[in-house]
Short mmCIF file of C-alpha atoms in Angstrom, two decimals:
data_model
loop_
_atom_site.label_atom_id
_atom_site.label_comp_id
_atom_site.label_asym_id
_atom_site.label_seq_id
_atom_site.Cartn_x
_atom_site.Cartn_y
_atom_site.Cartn_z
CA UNK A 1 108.52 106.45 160.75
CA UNK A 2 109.22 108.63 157.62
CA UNK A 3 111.30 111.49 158.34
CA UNK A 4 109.32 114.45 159.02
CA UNK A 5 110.89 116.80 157.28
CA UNK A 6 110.31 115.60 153.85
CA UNK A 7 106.93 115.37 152.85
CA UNK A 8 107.54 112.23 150.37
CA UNK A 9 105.15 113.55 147.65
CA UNK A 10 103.96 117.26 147.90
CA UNK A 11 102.50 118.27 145.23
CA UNK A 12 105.21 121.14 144.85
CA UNK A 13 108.01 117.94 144.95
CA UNK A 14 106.62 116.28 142.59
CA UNK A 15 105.78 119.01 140.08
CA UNK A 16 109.83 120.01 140.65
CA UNK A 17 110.51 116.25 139.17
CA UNK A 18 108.39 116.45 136.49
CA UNK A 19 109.67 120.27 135.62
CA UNK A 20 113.17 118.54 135.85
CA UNK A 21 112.19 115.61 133.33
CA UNK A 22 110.44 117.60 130.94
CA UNK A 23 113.25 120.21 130.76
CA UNK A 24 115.56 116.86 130.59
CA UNK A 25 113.63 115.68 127.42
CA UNK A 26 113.71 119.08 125.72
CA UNK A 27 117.74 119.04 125.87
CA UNK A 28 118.43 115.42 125.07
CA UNK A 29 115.32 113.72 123.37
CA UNK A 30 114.69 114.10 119.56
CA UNK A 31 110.95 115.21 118.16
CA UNK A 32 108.97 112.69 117.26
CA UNK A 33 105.00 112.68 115.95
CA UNK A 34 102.49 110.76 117.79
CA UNK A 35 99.97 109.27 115.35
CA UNK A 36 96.95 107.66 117.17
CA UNK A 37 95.12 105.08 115.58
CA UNK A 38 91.37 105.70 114.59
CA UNK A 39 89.11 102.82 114.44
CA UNK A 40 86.96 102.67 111.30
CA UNK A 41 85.62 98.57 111.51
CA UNK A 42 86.07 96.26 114.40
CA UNK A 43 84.98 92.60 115.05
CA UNK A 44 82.37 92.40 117.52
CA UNK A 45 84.00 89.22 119.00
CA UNK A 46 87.34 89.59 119.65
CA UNK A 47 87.59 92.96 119.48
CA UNK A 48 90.01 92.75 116.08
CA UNK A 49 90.30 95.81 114.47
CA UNK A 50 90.16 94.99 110.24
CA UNK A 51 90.30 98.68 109.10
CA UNK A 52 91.58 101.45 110.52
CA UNK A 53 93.36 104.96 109.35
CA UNK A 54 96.06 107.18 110.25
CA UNK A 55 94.81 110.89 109.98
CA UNK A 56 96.58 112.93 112.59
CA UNK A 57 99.96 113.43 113.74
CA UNK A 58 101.44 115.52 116.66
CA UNK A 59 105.04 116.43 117.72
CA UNK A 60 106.41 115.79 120.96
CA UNK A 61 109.95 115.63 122.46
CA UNK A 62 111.03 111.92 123.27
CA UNK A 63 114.34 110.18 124.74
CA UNK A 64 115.86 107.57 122.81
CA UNK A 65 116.19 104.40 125.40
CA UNK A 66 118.11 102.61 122.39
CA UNK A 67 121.05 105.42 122.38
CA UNK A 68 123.53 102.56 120.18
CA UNK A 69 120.91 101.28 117.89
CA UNK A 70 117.85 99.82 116.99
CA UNK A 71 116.95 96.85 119.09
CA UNK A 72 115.33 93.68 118.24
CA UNK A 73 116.44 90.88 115.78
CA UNK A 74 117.43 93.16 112.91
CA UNK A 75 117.04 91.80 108.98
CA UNK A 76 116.04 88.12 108.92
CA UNK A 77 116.80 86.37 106.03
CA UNK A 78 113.99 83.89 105.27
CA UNK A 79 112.42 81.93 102.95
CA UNK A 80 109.65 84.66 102.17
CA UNK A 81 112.52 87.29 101.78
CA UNK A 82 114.48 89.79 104.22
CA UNK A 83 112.21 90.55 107.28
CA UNK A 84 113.24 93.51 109.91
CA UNK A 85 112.48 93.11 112.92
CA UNK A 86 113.84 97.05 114.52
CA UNK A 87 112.66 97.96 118.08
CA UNK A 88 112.56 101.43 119.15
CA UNK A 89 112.08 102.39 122.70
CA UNK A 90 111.42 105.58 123.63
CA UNK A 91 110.48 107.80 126.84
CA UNK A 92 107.59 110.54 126.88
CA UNK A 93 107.07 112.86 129.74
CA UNK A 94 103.32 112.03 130.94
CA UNK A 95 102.33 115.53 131.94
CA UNK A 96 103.33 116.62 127.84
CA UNK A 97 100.89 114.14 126.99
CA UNK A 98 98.23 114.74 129.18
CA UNK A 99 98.28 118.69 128.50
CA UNK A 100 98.92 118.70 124.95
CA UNK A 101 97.91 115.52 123.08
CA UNK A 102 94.68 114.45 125.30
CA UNK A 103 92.89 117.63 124.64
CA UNK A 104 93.47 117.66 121.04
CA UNK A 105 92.36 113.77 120.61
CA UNK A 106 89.54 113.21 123.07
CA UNK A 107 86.59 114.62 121.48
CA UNK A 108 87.98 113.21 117.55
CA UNK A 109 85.73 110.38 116.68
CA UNK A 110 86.27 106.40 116.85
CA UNK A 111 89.80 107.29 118.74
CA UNK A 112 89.96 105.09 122.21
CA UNK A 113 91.82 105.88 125.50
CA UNK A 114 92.67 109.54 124.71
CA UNK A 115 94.45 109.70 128.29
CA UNK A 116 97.48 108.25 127.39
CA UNK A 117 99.73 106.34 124.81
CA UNK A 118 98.06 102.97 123.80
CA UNK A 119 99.00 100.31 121.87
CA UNK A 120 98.29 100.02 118.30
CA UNK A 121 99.19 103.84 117.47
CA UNK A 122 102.05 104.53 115.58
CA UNK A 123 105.48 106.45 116.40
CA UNK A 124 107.37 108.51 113.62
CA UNK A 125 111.05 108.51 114.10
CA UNK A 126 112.67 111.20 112.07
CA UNK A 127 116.04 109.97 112.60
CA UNK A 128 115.48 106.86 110.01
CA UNK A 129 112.13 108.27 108.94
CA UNK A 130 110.81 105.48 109.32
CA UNK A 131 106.92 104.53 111.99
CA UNK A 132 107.20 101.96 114.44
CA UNK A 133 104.14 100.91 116.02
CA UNK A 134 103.51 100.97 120.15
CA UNK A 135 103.40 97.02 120.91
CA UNK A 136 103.46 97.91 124.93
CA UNK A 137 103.14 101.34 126.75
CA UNK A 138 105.23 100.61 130.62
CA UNK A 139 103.78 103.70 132.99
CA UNK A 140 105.03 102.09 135.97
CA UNK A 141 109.22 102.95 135.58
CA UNK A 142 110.73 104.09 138.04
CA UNK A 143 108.19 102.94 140.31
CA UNK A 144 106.34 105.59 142.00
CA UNK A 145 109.13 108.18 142.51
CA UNK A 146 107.54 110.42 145.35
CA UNK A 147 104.21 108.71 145.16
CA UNK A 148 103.60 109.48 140.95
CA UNK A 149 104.99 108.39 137.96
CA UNK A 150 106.02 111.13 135.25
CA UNK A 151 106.99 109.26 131.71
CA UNK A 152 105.43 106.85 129.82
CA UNK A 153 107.66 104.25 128.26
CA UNK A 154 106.73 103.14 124.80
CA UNK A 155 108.46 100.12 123.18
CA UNK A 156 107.70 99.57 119.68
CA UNK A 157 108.11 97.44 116.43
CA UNK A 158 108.84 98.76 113.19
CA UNK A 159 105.02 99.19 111.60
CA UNK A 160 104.07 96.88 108.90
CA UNK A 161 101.74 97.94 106.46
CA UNK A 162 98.73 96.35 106.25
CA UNK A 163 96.40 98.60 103.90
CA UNK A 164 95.66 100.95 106.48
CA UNK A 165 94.72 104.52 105.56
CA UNK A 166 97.83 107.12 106.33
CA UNK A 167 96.77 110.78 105.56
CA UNK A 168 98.30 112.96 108.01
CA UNK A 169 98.81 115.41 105.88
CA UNK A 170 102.84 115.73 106.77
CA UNK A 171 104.77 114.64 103.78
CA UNK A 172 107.52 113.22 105.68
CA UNK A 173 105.19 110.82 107.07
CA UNK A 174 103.01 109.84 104.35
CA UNK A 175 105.59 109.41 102.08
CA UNK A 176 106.56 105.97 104.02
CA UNK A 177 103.62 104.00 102.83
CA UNK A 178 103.75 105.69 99.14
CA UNK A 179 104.77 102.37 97.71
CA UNK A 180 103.42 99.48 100.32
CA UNK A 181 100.93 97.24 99.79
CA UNK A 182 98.54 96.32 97.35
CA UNK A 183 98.54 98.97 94.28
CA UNK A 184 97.33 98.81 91.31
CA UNK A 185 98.85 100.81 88.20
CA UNK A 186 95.99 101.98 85.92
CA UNK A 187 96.88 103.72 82.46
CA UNK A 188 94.21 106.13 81.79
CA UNK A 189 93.53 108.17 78.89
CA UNK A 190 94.80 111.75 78.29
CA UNK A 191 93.06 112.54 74.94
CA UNK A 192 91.28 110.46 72.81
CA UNK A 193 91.20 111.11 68.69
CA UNK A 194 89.06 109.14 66.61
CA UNK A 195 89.85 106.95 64.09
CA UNK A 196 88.45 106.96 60.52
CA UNK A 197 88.59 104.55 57.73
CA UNK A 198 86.76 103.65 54.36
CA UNK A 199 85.28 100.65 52.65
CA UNK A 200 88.21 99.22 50.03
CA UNK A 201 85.90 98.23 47.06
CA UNK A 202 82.98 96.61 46.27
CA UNK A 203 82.52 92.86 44.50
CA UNK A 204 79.94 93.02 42.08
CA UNK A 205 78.87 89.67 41.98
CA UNK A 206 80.16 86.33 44.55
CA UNK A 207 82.10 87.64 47.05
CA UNK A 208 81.68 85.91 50.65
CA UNK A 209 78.92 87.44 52.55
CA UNK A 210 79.24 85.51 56.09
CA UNK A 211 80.56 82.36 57.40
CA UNK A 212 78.32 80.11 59.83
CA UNK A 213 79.94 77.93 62.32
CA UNK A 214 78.44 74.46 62.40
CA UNK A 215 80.91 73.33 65.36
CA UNK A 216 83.46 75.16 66.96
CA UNK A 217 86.08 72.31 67.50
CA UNK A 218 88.52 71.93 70.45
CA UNK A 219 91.69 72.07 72.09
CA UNK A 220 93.08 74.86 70.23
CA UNK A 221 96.34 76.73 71.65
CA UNK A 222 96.06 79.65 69.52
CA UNK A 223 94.10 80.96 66.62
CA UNK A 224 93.96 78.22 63.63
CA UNK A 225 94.38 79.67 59.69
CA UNK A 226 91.16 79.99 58.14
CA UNK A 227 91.34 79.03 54.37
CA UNK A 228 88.91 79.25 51.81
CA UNK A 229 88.74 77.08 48.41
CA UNK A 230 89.92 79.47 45.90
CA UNK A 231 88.13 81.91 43.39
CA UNK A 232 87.31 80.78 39.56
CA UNK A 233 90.13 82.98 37.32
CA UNK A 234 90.12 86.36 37.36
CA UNK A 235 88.19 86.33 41.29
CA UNK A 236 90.23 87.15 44.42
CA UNK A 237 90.59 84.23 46.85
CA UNK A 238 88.93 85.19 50.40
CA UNK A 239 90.65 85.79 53.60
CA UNK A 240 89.38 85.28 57.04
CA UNK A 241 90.82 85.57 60.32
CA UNK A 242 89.83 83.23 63.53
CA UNK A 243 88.35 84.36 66.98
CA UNK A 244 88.10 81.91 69.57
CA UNK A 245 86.76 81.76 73.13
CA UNK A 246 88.32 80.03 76.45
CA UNK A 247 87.52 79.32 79.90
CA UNK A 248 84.57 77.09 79.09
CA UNK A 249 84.07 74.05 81.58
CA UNK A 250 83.32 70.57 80.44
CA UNK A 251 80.60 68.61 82.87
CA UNK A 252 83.54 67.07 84.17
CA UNK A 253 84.90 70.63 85.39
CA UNK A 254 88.05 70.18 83.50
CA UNK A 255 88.47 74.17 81.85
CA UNK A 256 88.69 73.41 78.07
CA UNK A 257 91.56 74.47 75.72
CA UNK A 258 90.15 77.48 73.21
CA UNK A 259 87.16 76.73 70.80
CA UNK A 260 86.82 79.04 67.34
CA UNK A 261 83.97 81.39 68.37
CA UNK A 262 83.62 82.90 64.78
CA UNK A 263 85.45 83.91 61.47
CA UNK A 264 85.48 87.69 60.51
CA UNK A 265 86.91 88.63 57.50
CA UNK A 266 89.48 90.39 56.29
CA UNK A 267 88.90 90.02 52.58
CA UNK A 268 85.91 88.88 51.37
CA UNK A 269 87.06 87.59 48.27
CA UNK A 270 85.09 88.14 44.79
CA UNK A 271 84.59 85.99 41.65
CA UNK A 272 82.60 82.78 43.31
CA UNK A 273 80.49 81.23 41.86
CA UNK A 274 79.51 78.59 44.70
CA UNK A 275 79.93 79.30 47.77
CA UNK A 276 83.75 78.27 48.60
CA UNK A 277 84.52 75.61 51.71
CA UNK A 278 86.29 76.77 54.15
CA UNK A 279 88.81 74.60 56.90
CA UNK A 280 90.98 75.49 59.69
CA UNK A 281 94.45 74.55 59.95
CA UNK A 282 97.20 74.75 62.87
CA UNK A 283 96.72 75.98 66.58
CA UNK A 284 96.82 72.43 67.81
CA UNK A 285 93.10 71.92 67.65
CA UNK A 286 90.64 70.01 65.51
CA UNK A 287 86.82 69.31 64.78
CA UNK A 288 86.47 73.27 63.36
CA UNK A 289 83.24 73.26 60.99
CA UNK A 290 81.64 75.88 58.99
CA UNK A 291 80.14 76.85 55.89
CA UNK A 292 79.80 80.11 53.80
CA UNK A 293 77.44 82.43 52.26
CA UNK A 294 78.13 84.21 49.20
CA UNK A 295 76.20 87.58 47.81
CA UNK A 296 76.54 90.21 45.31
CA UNK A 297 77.56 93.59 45.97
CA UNK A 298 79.57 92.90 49.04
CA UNK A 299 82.16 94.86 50.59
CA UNK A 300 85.58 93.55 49.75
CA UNK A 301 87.72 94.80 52.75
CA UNK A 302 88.07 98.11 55.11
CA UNK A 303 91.45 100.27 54.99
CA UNK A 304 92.07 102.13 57.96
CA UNK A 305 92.91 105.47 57.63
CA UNK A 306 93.88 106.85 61.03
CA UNK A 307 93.79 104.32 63.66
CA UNK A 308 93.22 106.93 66.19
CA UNK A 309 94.14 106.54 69.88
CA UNK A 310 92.83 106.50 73.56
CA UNK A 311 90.31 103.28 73.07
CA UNK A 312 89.80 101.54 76.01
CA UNK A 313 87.80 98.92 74.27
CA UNK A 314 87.07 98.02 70.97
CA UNK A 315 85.09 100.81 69.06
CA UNK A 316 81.80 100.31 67.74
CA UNK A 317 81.85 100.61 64.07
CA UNK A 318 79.36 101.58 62.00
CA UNK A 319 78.52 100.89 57.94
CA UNK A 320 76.25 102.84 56.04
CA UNK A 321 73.16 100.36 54.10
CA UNK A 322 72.91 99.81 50.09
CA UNK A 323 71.36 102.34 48.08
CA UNK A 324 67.96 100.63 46.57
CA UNK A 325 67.99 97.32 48.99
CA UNK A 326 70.27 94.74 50.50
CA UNK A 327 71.80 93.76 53.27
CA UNK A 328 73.88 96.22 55.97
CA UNK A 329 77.26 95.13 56.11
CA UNK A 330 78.82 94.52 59.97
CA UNK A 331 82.35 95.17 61.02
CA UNK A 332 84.27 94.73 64.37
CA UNK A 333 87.34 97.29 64.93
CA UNK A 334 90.22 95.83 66.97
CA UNK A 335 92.78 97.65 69.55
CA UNK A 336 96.44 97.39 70.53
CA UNK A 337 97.30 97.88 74.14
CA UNK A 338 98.39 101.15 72.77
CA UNK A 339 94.49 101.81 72.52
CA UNK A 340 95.13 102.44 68.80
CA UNK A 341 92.41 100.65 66.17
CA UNK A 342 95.34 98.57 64.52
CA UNK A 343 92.19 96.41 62.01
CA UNK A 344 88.73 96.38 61.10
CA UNK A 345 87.44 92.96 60.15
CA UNK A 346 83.86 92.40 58.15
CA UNK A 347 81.77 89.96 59.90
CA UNK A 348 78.71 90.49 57.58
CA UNK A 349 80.11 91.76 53.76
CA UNK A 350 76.67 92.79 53.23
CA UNK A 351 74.84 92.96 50.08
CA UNK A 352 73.26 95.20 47.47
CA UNK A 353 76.15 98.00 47.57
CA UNK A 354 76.82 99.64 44.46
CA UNK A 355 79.05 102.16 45.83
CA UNK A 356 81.53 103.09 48.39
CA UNK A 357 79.40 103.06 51.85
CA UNK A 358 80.43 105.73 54.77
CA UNK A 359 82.33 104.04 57.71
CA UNK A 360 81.66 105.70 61.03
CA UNK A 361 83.80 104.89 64.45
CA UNK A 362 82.97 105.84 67.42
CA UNK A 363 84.92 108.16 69.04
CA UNK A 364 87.41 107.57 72.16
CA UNK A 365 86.72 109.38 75.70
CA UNK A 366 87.25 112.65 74.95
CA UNK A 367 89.71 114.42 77.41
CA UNK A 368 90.65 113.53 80.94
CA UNK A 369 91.42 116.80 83.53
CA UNK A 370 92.72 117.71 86.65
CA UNK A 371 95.36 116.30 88.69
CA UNK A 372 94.64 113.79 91.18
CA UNK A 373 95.66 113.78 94.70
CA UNK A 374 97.71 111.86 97.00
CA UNK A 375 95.21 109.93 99.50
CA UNK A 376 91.78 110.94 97.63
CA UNK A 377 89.30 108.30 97.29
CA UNK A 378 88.54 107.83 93.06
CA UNK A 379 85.52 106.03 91.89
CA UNK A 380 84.70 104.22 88.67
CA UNK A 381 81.58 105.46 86.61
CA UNK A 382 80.98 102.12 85.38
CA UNK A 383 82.03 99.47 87.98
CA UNK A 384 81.33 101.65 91.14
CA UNK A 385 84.97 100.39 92.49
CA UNK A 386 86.65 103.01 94.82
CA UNK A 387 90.15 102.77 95.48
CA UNK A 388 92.75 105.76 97.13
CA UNK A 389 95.11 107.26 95.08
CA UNK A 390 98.80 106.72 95.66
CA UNK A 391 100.65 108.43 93.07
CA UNK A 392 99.62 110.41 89.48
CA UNK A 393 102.30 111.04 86.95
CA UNK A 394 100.86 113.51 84.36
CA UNK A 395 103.22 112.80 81.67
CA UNK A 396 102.62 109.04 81.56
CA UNK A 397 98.79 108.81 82.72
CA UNK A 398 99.84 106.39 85.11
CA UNK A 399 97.62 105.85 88.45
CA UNK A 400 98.71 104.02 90.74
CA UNK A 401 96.11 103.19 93.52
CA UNK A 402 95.41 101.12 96.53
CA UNK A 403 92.91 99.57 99.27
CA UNK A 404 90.74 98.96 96.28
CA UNK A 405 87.01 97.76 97.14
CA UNK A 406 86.17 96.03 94.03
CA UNK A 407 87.30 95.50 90.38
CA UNK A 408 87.61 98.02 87.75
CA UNK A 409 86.95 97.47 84.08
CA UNK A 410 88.30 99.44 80.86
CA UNK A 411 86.17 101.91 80.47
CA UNK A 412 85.86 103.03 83.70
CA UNK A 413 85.58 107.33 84.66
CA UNK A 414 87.51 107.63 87.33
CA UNK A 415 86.81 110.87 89.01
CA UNK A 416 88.51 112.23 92.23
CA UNK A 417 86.65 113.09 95.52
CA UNK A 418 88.77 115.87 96.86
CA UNK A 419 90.53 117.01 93.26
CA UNK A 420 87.48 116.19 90.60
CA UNK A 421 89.89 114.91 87.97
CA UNK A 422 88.32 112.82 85.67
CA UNK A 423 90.25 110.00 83.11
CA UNK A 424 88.93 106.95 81.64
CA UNK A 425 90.57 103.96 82.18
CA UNK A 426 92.35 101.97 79.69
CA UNK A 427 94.12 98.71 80.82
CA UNK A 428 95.27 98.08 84.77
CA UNK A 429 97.21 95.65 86.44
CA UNK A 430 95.16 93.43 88.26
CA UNK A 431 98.48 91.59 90.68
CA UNK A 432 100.94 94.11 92.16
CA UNK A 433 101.41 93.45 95.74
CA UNK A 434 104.33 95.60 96.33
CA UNK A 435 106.55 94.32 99.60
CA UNK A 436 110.47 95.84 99.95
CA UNK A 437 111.26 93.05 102.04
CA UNK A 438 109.36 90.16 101.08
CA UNK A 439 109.32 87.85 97.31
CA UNK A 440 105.61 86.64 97.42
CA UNK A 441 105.47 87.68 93.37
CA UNK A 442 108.45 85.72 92.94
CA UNK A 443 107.52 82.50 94.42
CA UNK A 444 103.79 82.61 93.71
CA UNK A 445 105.20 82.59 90.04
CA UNK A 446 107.62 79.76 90.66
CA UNK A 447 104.92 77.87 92.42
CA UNK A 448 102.44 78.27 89.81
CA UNK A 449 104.99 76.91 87.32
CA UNK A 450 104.69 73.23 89.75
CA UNK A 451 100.90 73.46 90.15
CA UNK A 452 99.21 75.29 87.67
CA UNK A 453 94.98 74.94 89.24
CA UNK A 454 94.51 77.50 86.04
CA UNK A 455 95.42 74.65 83.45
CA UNK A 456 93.48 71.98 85.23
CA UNK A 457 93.38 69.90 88.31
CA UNK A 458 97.48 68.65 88.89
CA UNK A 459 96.27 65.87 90.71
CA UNK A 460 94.26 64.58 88.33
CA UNK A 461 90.35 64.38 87.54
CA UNK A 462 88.02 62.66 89.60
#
């Protein structure tokens, strides 16, 4: 028989235990913020949650268990790179979490098991700012003191970042994931000016109009020379330049070296009086074909004037017809990665002209504005991709974004939800898996360097 003079679990004893522990935790624990997990997509099978997000965060005194370090395995040095493996374990006082987080969490949407810790939500630890996640909540220790327990204990793994959506909204903790994952560095355009140039001369009579491509030839490396026969005394000798086009699959399903897709011109020569022949030479390729067209009144060459800037793609350019009849000449404008027109090429001289045509370029994207914001979701005008931002530097028009649903293209508007900025896009990385402890870039580059599948098959063709 239990001795009658202690009631072994009065509601007045036990409240005087758990006064004692929370007061205990307030003097010797450290604050921590309790970030429950919210699910956005789960598998209807196993229950496996594939998306989820971070959004609130709450402070609570905790007791370090692990008073002389981290526990765990510590840095593992492995073949994929240096792997922590830190364990925290930490003590909560139950009744704090009932009172204060349960209420605040219960009625937020797609949160489970408000009542207590649960696995799966994170833990911020301000003493290495760094979030370990809750692998196994123990309610049970010490076992039933006076009938009830009165802490949770929560041991945890160091989180590993996996795409999920942190926006608490506390800097400290947000910060942690800044440059994690996938991300994707996109140079956008601050201020576009438009570039200008004019038509170099006219040839009065037997100056290359066009060349047509009777077979494109194969295996070429890089762009061949394109040489013409040269002009009768006192003519000018045309020059043309080489575009090809790769990625084309045999029926064998072997990708193809480049082909020459056409011949623009830089010069279109003047003085012929047949039409010249024309043959490629270099780039490691053969079978190139092609024969030419000569007119009068064709436009020699285009001299650019100001190449501009803040071209995301090549800008459409524009000649003015003949006075009295002929043919409108053609031109296609070409961009560094600068987004600066760096050549205009004729691909139809056009014929007819008796003087100097106007040359019109269309102008870049005007002006981007605003200042994007941490954790807003952008969208792209033309692609419809959405990604969230990580980081916008002003000065360099850099964006750097991640959980990306989609691909963008150049081009692209991408406008903020939450700030409204608005840039175009002008080139982006499209492999940038950023890991602090891992070298996935590193051997996935080594590897393809053994077997290249982008080349052709490395075991050989069927």
């Amino acid at each position: 028989m239990l001795n009658p003079f202690f009631l072994q679990g009065s509601k007045t004893e036990q409240s005087l235990v758990q006064d004692l522990i929370n007061e205990q935790l307030r003097m010797y624990g450290v604050e921590v913020y309790y970030i429950p997990r919210i699910y956005v997509t789960e598998r209807t099978v196993i229950k496996e949650v594939i998306e989820s997000k971070f959004e609130n965060a709450y402070p609570i005194e905790a007791y370090v268990n692990t008073y002389d370090g981290y526990g765990g395995q510590g840095s593992i040095l492995s073949k994929f790179g240096v792997t922590p493996i830190d364990d925290l374990t930490i003590t909560i006082s139950k009744e704090r979490f009932e009172n204060y987080i349960t209420p605040l969490i219960k009625n937020l949407p797609n949160i489970k098991l408000a009542t207590r810790p649960k696995e799966g939500d994170l833990i911020w630890f301000p003493l290495g700012d760094r979030l370990f996640e809750i692998k196994f909540v123990e309610h049970e220790q010490p076992f039933y003191q006076l009938q009830k327990t009165y802490i949770y204990e929560l041991r945890c793994e160091l989180f590993r970042y996996e795409d999920e959506d942190i926006n608490t909204s506390v800097s400290e903790i947000d910060d942690n994931i800044t440059q994690e994952g996938y991300i994707q560095s996109l140079t956008m355009i601050g201020a576009g000016v438009t570039a200008t140039a004019t038509a170099a001369g006219i040839c009065a009579s037997g100056g290359v109009q066009f060349v047509t491509i009777s077979n494109r030839g194969d295996g070429y490396t890089s762009a061949p020379q394109i040489k013409f026969s040269a002009a009768p005394s006192g003519g000018t000798t045309a020059v043309g330049i080489a575009t090809l086009i790769g990625g084309l699959v045999d029926c064998h399903g072997v990708k193809e070296k480049y082909k020459v897709q056409g011949v623009e011109l830089s010069n279109s020569g003047c003085g012929y009086t047949v039409a010249p022949s024309i043959v490629a030479v270099g780039g490691e390729g053969a079978g190139f074909a092609a024969t030419t067209t000569i007119a009068n009144g064709t436009i020699t060459s285009i001299t650019i004037s100001n190449g501009g800037s803040g071209f995301s793609t090549d800008p459409i350019v524009t000649i003015s017809g003949p006075i009295g009849g002929g043919t409108t000449a053609l031109a296609h404008a070409h961009i560094s990665s600068a987004g600066v027109v760096t050549a205009i090429y004729l691909t139809n001289a056009g014929s007819g002209y008796t003087s100097i045509p106007t040359i019109t370029i269309t102008p870049p994207y005007s002006s981007g504005i605003g200042t994007y914001q941490y954790n807003e979701t952008v969208t792209g005008s033309v692609s419809g991709t959405t990604a969230i931002v990580r980081d916008w530097n002003s000065t360099t028009n850099i964006l750097q974004v991640s959980n990306i649903s989609g691909t963008f293209v150049n081009g692209d508007v991408l406008v903020g939800a939450a700030s409204s900025a608005s840039y175009q896009l002008r080139t982006f990385s499209t492999d940038n898996v950023v890991d602090p402890y891992a070298d996935n870039d590193n051997i996935e580059t080594e590897a393809d360097a053994i077997l290249d599948f982008s080349e052709s098959n490395p075991f050989g063709n069927p």
